[in-house]
Coordinates of C-alpha atoms in Angstrom, one line a residue:
M1 CA -67.3 10.4 -63.9
W2 CA -66.1 7.9 -66.5
C3 CA -66.7 5.0 -64.2
H4 CA -70.2 6.5 -63.5
W5 CA -71.0 6.4 -67.2
I6 CA -69.7 2.9 -67.6
D7 CA -72.0 1.7 -64.8
Q8 CA -75.0 3.4 -66.4
A9 CA -74.2 2.0 -69.8
A10 CA -73.8 -1.4 -68.4
T11 CA -77.2 -1.1 -66.8
L12 CA -78.7 0.0 -70.1
Q13 CA -77.2 -3.0 -72.0
V14 CA -79.9 -5.4 -71.0
E15 CA -83.3 -4.3 -72.3
E16 CA -85.2 -7.6 -72.2
V17 CA -84.5 -10.8 -70.2
W18 CA -86.5 -13.9 -70.2
V19 CA -85.9 -17.5 -69.1
T20 CA -87.4 -20.6 -70.8
R21 CA -87.6 -24.0 -69.2
S22 CA -87.2 -26.6 -72.1
D23 CA -87.1 -29.8 -70.1
E24 CA -87.0 -31.3 -66.6
H25 CA -83.4 -30.2 -66.2
A26 CA -84.5 -26.6 -66.4
V27 CA -82.0 -25.4 -68.9
G28 CA -82.2 -21.6 -68.9
Q29 CA -81.8 -19.3 -71.9
I30 CA -81.1 -15.7 -71.4
H31 CA -81.6 -13.3 -74.3
A32 CA -80.5 -9.7 -74.2
R33 CA -80.7 -7.0 -76.7
M34 CA -77.6 -4.8 -76.7
P35 CA -77.5 -1.1 -77.7
L36 CA -75.5 -0.1 -80.7
S37 CA -73.1 1.9 -78.4
A38 CA -72.3 2.3 -74.8
T39 CA -72.2 6.1 -74.8
P40 CA -73.9 8.2 -72.2
P41 CA -77.5 9.1 -72.8
T42 CA -77.9 12.5 -74.5
L43 CA -80.4 15.3 -74.3
A44 CA -81.9 14.0 -77.5
D45 CA -82.4 10.6 -76.0
V46 CA -84.3 12.1 -73.2
A47 CA -86.4 14.2 -75.6
E48 CA -87.2 11.1 -77.7
R49 CA -88.2 9.0 -74.7
A50 CA -90.4 11.7 -73.2
G51 CA -91.9 12.6 -76.5
V52 CA -91.0 16.3 -76.3
S53 CA -88.6 18.7 -78.0
R54 CA -85.0 19.2 -77.0
Q55 CA -85.8 22.7 -75.9
T56 CA -88.4 21.3 -73.6
V57 CA -85.8 19.1 -72.0
S58 CA -83.5 22.0 -71.6
N59 CA -86.2 24.0 -70.0
A60 CA -86.9 21.2 -67.6
I61 CA -83.3 21.3 -66.5
N62 CA -82.7 25.1 -66.5
N63 CA -86.1 26.7 -66.3
P64 CA -88.6 24.2 -64.9
D65 CA -91.2 26.9 -64.1
L66 CA -91.8 27.4 -67.8
L67 CA -93.3 23.9 -68.2
R68 CA -96.7 22.4 -67.3
P69 CA -96.5 20.1 -64.3
D70 CA -97.4 17.0 -66.3
T71 CA -94.7 17.7 -68.9
L72 CA -92.1 18.4 -66.3
V73 CA -92.9 15.1 -64.5
R74 CA -92.6 13.2 -67.8
V75 CA -89.2 14.7 -68.7
Q76 CA -87.9 14.1 -65.1
E77 CA -89.0 10.5 -65.3
S78 CA -87.2 10.1 -68.6
I79 CA -84.0 11.7 -67.1
D80 CA -84.1 9.3 -64.1
A81 CA -84.8 6.3 -66.3
L82 CA -81.9 7.0 -68.7
G83 CA -79.5 8.2 -66.0
Y84 CA -79.0 11.4 -68.0
S85 CA -76.7 14.1 -66.5
P86 CA -76.5 17.5 -68.1
N87 CA -73.2 18.5 -69.7
R88 CA -71.9 20.9 -67.1
A89 CA -69.1 22.2 -69.3
A90 CA -71.4 23.2 -72.1
R91 CA -73.9 24.8 -69.7
N92 CA -71.0 26.8 -68.1
L93 CA -70.1 28.3 -71.5
R94 CA -73.7 29.5 -71.9
T95 CA -74.1 30.9 -68.4
R96 CA -70.5 31.9 -67.7
A97 CA -70.8 30.2 -64.4
S98 CA -68.5 27.4 -63.1
H99 CA -70.6 26.4 -60.1
L100 CA -67.4 26.2 -58.1
I101 CA -66.7 27.8 -54.8
G102 CA -63.0 28.4 -54.0
M103 CA -61.5 28.1 -50.6
R104 CA -57.9 28.3 -49.6
I105 CA -56.6 25.8 -47.1
G106 CA -53.5 26.3 -45.0
P107 CA -50.8 23.7 -44.0
A108 CA -51.5 21.3 -41.2
Q109 CA -50.6 22.6 -37.7
E110 CA -48.2 20.4 -36.0
G111 CA -48.4 19.8 -32.3
T112 CA -52.1 20.6 -32.0
A113 CA -55.4 18.8 -31.6
N114 CA -57.3 21.3 -33.8
A115 CA -59.5 19.7 -36.5
T116 CA -62.2 22.3 -36.6
M117 CA -61.5 23.2 -40.3
D118 CA -61.9 19.5 -41.3
R119 CA -65.4 19.5 -39.9
F120 CA -66.2 22.8 -41.5
V121 CA -64.9 21.8 -44.9
H122 CA -66.9 18.5 -44.8
S123 CA -70.1 20.4 -43.9
L124 CA -69.4 23.1 -46.6
V125 CA -68.9 20.5 -49.3
E126 CA -72.1 18.7 -48.4
T127 CA -74.2 21.9 -48.2
S128 CA -72.7 23.3 -51.4
R129 CA -73.5 20.1 -53.3
E130 CA -77.1 20.3 -52.2
A131 CA -77.2 23.9 -53.5
G132 CA -75.7 22.9 -56.9
Y133 CA -72.1 23.9 -56.2
H134 CA -68.8 22.2 -55.6
V135 CA -66.0 23.3 -53.5
L136 CA -62.5 23.8 -55.0
L137 CA -59.8 23.7 -52.3
F138 CA -56.5 25.4 -53.2
A139 CA -53.3 26.2 -51.4
G140 CA -51.5 29.5 -51.7
T141 CA -48.8 29.4 -54.4
G142 CA -45.4 31.0 -54.0
S143 CA -44.7 32.3 -50.5
R144 CA -46.4 30.3 -47.7
T145 CA -46.7 33.5 -45.8
D146 CA -48.6 35.4 -48.5
P147 CA -52.3 35.6 -47.4
V148 CA -53.6 36.4 -50.9
A149 CA -51.5 33.8 -52.8
G150 CA -53.6 31.6 -55.1
Y151 CA -56.6 33.9 -55.4
D152 CA -55.3 35.9 -58.4
D153 CA -54.9 32.9 -60.7
L154 CA -58.4 31.7 -60.0
L155 CA -59.9 35.2 -60.5
R156 CA -58.0 35.7 -63.8
S157 CA -59.2 32.3 -65.2
T158 CA -62.7 32.7 -63.9
A159 CA -62.4 29.2 -62.5
V160 CA -64.7 29.9 -59.5
D161 CA -67.9 31.9 -59.0
A162 CA -67.0 33.0 -55.5
F163 CA -64.8 32.4 -52.5
V164 CA -65.1 31.4 -48.9
V165 CA -62.6 33.1 -46.7
T166 CA -61.6 31.6 -43.4
D167 CA -58.7 33.7 -42.3
T168 CA -60.2 36.9 -40.8
Y169 CA -57.6 37.6 -38.1
L170 CA -56.5 41.1 -37.4
G171 CA -54.5 42.6 -40.3
N172 CA -55.3 39.9 -42.9
P173 CA -55.8 41.6 -46.3
Q174 CA -57.8 38.9 -48.0
A175 CA -61.2 40.6 -47.6
A176 CA -60.0 44.0 -48.7
W177 CA -58.1 42.5 -51.6
L178 CA -61.2 40.6 -52.9
Q179 CA -63.4 43.7 -52.4
E180 CA -61.1 45.8 -54.5
R181 CA -61.5 43.3 -57.3
R182 CA -65.3 43.0 -56.8
A183 CA -64.9 39.3 -56.3
P184 CA -67.9 37.7 -54.5
F185 CA -67.0 36.1 -51.1
V186 CA -68.4 35.2 -47.7
A187 CA -66.1 35.1 -44.7
F188 CA -66.2 32.5 -41.9
G189 CA -65.2 34.8 -39.2
R190 CA -65.9 38.4 -38.2
P191 CA -64.1 41.3 -39.9
W192 CA -62.1 42.1 -36.9
D193 CA -60.3 45.1 -38.4
T194 CA -63.6 46.9 -39.2
L195 CA -65.4 46.0 -36.0
Q196 CA -62.4 47.1 -33.9
H197 CA -62.8 50.6 -35.2
G198 CA -66.6 50.6 -34.8
G199 CA -67.3 50.3 -38.5
Q200 CA -69.8 48.2 -40.4
A201 CA -68.7 45.3 -42.5
R202 CA -69.1 45.7 -46.2
H203 CA -69.2 42.0 -46.9
S204 CA -71.2 39.0 -45.7
W205 CA -69.8 36.9 -42.9
V206 CA -70.7 34.1 -40.5
D207 CA -69.1 33.5 -37.1
V208 CA -69.6 31.7 -33.8
D209 CA -69.8 33.7 -30.6
G210 CA -66.6 32.5 -28.8
A211 CA -67.2 34.7 -25.8
A212 CA -70.6 33.2 -25.3
G213 CA -69.0 29.7 -25.4
T214 CA -66.3 30.4 -22.8
E215 CA -68.9 32.2 -20.6
L216 CA -71.0 29.1 -20.8
A217 CA -68.1 26.9 -19.9
T218 CA -67.1 29.1 -17.0
R219 CA -70.6 29.2 -15.6
H220 CA -70.8 25.4 -15.9
L221 CA -67.7 25.2 -13.6
L222 CA -69.0 27.9 -11.2
D223 CA -72.3 25.9 -10.9
K224 CA -70.2 22.9 -10.0
G225 CA -68.8 24.8 -7.0
H226 CA -65.5 26.0 -8.4
H227 CA -64.3 29.5 -7.5
R228 CA -60.7 29.6 -8.6
I229 CA -61.0 29.0 -12.3
A230 CA -57.9 29.7 -14.4
W231 CA -57.8 30.7 -18.1
I232 CA -55.2 29.6 -20.7
G233 CA -55.6 31.4 -23.9
W234 CA -53.7 32.7 -26.9
R235 CA -51.4 35.7 -27.4
K236 CA -52.9 39.2 -27.0
D237 CA -52.7 39.9 -30.7
S238 CA -55.2 37.1 -31.4
R239 CA -58.6 38.8 -31.5
I240 CA -60.3 35.4 -31.5
G241 CA -58.3 34.5 -28.4
E242 CA -59.1 37.8 -26.6
D243 CA -62.8 37.4 -27.5
R244 CA -62.9 34.0 -25.9
R245 CA -61.0 35.3 -22.9
S246 CA -63.7 38.0 -22.4
G247 CA -66.3 35.3 -21.8
W248 CA -64.3 33.7 -19.0
S249 CA -63.7 37.1 -17.4
R250 CA -67.3 38.2 -17.7
A251 CA -68.6 35.0 -16.0
M252 CA -66.0 35.4 -13.2
H253 CA -66.7 39.0 -12.5
G254 CA -70.4 38.4 -12.8
R255 CA -70.1 36.2 -9.7
G256 CA -67.9 38.8 -7.9
L257 CA -64.8 36.6 -8.3
P258 CA -61.3 37.9 -9.0
T259 CA -59.3 36.9 -12.1
T260 CA -55.9 38.5 -11.2
G261 CA -53.1 35.9 -11.5
L262 CA -55.4 33.3 -13.0
A263 CA -54.7 33.9 -16.7
S264 CA -52.0 32.9 -19.1
R265 CA -51.4 33.8 -22.8
V266 CA -49.4 31.3 -24.8
E267 CA -49.0 29.7 -28.3
D268 CA -51.6 27.2 -29.3
T269 CA -49.7 24.0 -28.7
V270 CA -50.0 21.1 -26.3
V271 CA -46.5 21.9 -24.9
S272 CA -47.6 25.5 -24.2
G273 CA -50.7 24.3 -22.4
R274 CA -48.7 21.9 -20.4
E275 CA -46.2 24.5 -19.3
A276 CA -48.8 27.2 -18.6
S277 CA -51.0 24.9 -16.4
A278 CA -48.0 23.7 -14.4
H279 CA -47.1 27.4 -13.7
L280 CA -50.7 28.3 -12.7
L281 CA -51.1 25.2 -10.4
D282 CA -47.9 26.3 -8.6
S283 CA -48.7 30.0 -8.4
A284 CA -52.5 30.3 -8.2
Q285 CA -53.8 26.9 -7.1
P286 CA -56.8 26.8 -9.4
T287 CA -59.4 24.0 -9.1
A288 CA -60.4 24.3 -12.7
F289 CA -59.2 25.5 -16.1
V290 CA -61.0 26.9 -19.1
C291 CA -58.9 26.9 -22.3
A292 CA -59.2 28.7 -25.6
S293 CA -58.7 25.4 -27.5
D294 CA -58.8 21.6 -27.0
T295 CA -55.1 21.7 -27.8
L296 CA -54.3 23.8 -24.7
A297 CA -56.7 21.6 -22.7
M298 CA -54.7 18.5 -23.7
G299 CA -51.6 20.1 -22.3
V300 CA -53.5 20.6 -19.0
L301 CA -54.5 16.9 -19.0
H302 CA -50.8 16.0 -19.4
T303 CA -49.8 18.2 -16.5
L304 CA -52.5 16.6 -14.2
R305 CA -51.3 13.2 -15.2
D306 CA -47.7 14.1 -14.4
R307 CA -48.7 15.2 -11.0
G308 CA -50.9 12.2 -10.2
L309 CA -54.1 14.3 -10.4
R310 CA -57.3 13.1 -12.1
A311 CA -59.2 15.4 -14.4
G312 CA -62.8 15.8 -13.2
E313 CA -62.0 14.6 -9.8
H314 CA -59.2 16.7 -8.5
V315 CA -59.1 19.5 -11.1
A316 CA -61.7 20.2 -13.8
V317 CA -60.8 21.0 -17.4
V318 CA -62.8 22.5 -20.3
G319 CA -61.6 23.0 -23.8
F320 CA -62.9 24.7 -26.9
D321 CA -63.8 23.2 -30.4
D322 CA -65.0 19.7 -29.3
S323 CA -62.4 18.0 -31.4
Q324 CA -62.3 14.2 -32.0
V325 CA -59.5 14.1 -29.4
A326 CA -61.8 15.6 -26.8
Q327 CA -64.4 12.9 -27.5
V328 CA -62.0 9.9 -27.0
V329 CA -59.3 11.0 -24.5
P330 CA -59.9 9.6 -21.0
P331 CA -62.0 10.6 -19.1
G332 CA -63.6 12.6 -21.9
L333 CA -62.8 16.3 -22.3
T334 CA -65.7 18.8 -21.7
S335 CA -65.5 21.2 -24.6
V336 CA -67.3 24.1 -26.3
R337 CA -68.8 22.9 -29.6
Q338 CA -69.1 25.2 -32.5
P339 CA -72.2 24.7 -34.7
L340 CA -70.1 24.2 -37.9
E341 CA -72.8 22.5 -39.8
Q342 CA -75.0 25.5 -39.3
V343 CA -72.1 27.8 -40.2
A344 CA -71.8 26.0 -43.6
V345 CA -75.6 26.4 -44.2
E346 CA -75.4 30.1 -43.5
V347 CA -72.3 30.6 -45.6
V348 CA -73.8 28.8 -48.6
S349 CA -77.1 30.8 -48.2
A350 CA -75.1 34.0 -48.3
L351 CA -73.2 32.8 -51.3
E352 CA -76.4 32.0 -53.1
A353 CA -77.6 35.6 -52.4
L354 CA -74.4 37.1 -53.7
L355 CA -74.6 35.0 -56.9
A356 CA -78.3 35.8 -57.5
H357 CA -79.5 38.2 -60.2
P358 CA -79.5 40.9 -58.9
P359 CA -76.9 40.0 -56.2
V360 CA -77.9 40.6 -52.6
S361 CA -75.3 41.4 -50.0
G362 CA -76.2 40.2 -46.6
S363 CA -75.0 41.3 -43.1
G364 CA -73.2 39.3 -40.4
V365 CA -74.6 36.2 -38.8
M366 CA -73.5 35.3 -35.3
L367 CA -74.2 31.7 -34.1
T368 CA -74.2 30.5 -30.5
P369 CA -72.1 27.4 -29.5
T370 CA -73.0 24.7 -27.0
L371 CA -71.2 22.8 -24.3
A372 CA -70.4 19.1 -24.6
V373 CA -70.1 18.0 -21.0
R374 CA -67.8 15.0 -20.3
G375 CA -65.8 13.5 -17.5
S376 CA -63.1 16.2 -17.2
S377 CA -65.6 18.5 -15.5

């Protein structure tokens, strides 16, 4: 911010510039009137320039509906001309709002190609900024395995207005912990615990229909003439993994095709995908693979290369998440793409509703993914 003010002050330093030609050599003279100080413009400066009171400027910023259109335009033009920026800290003291959204980030996952959260965070930051908020990323303090670490400090200090929760796996206590403390939050991910028991979620959430994505991927391969399509997914205790597996199974059974012996559940690493695909090629002879992640699909591509097989020609491969790796690895990895930009829009919309007066708690929003088709299929 300091550099920003320096730039503005420097812009304001020259109020008048003129050049005079005194002779045939065109000797130029530049005259500039300098301000008395290079401090940032204040609310009083805006009021003076616009010819209104300070309260009118304050209303233009915080309650524009109270002003006549011509007055509002005059104040806004003065704000733009001076480069005035409201004092957020002072305004926060009056409104008791920080305009910050907290989001916990976990450590990087080694051995994977997953960059989904990077895309989501970027989209969330951009969308939040447009709504007048900023995103505060924080890591859990203390134990790295404590799912609620870091939240308590922010709640006690009222440093954030609300949270975005991204870990909604089965058994995660974050949602319940925040609900008990009446902390506003929106989850990126379904409340698996509640839905598993047939209940209704008590908080706002946004998710992507993973089963619809893998069903779309499997149908794509079926339409290409494949009948023995293998599945490589995550361990059975992963609700997200099982949800994605159900889409593959539904598409296969919908065409009257068996799935017995064609599925494998492993850890989400390239090495696991490599080992699982090698075993399935030997035992089930599939002509195509659908994977729960691009990470696992990368393992399949390694196996095909080791065996002298070409993806998309000898064996088809489809991943999930449409990572940057999927877009650049030869011959291009077909992958299910989550609409993370729209997820961010829905999350921020739900947050705005929760922070409104009175607050409005929304229901769940389920979005549908698409399929980015490339050379591997």
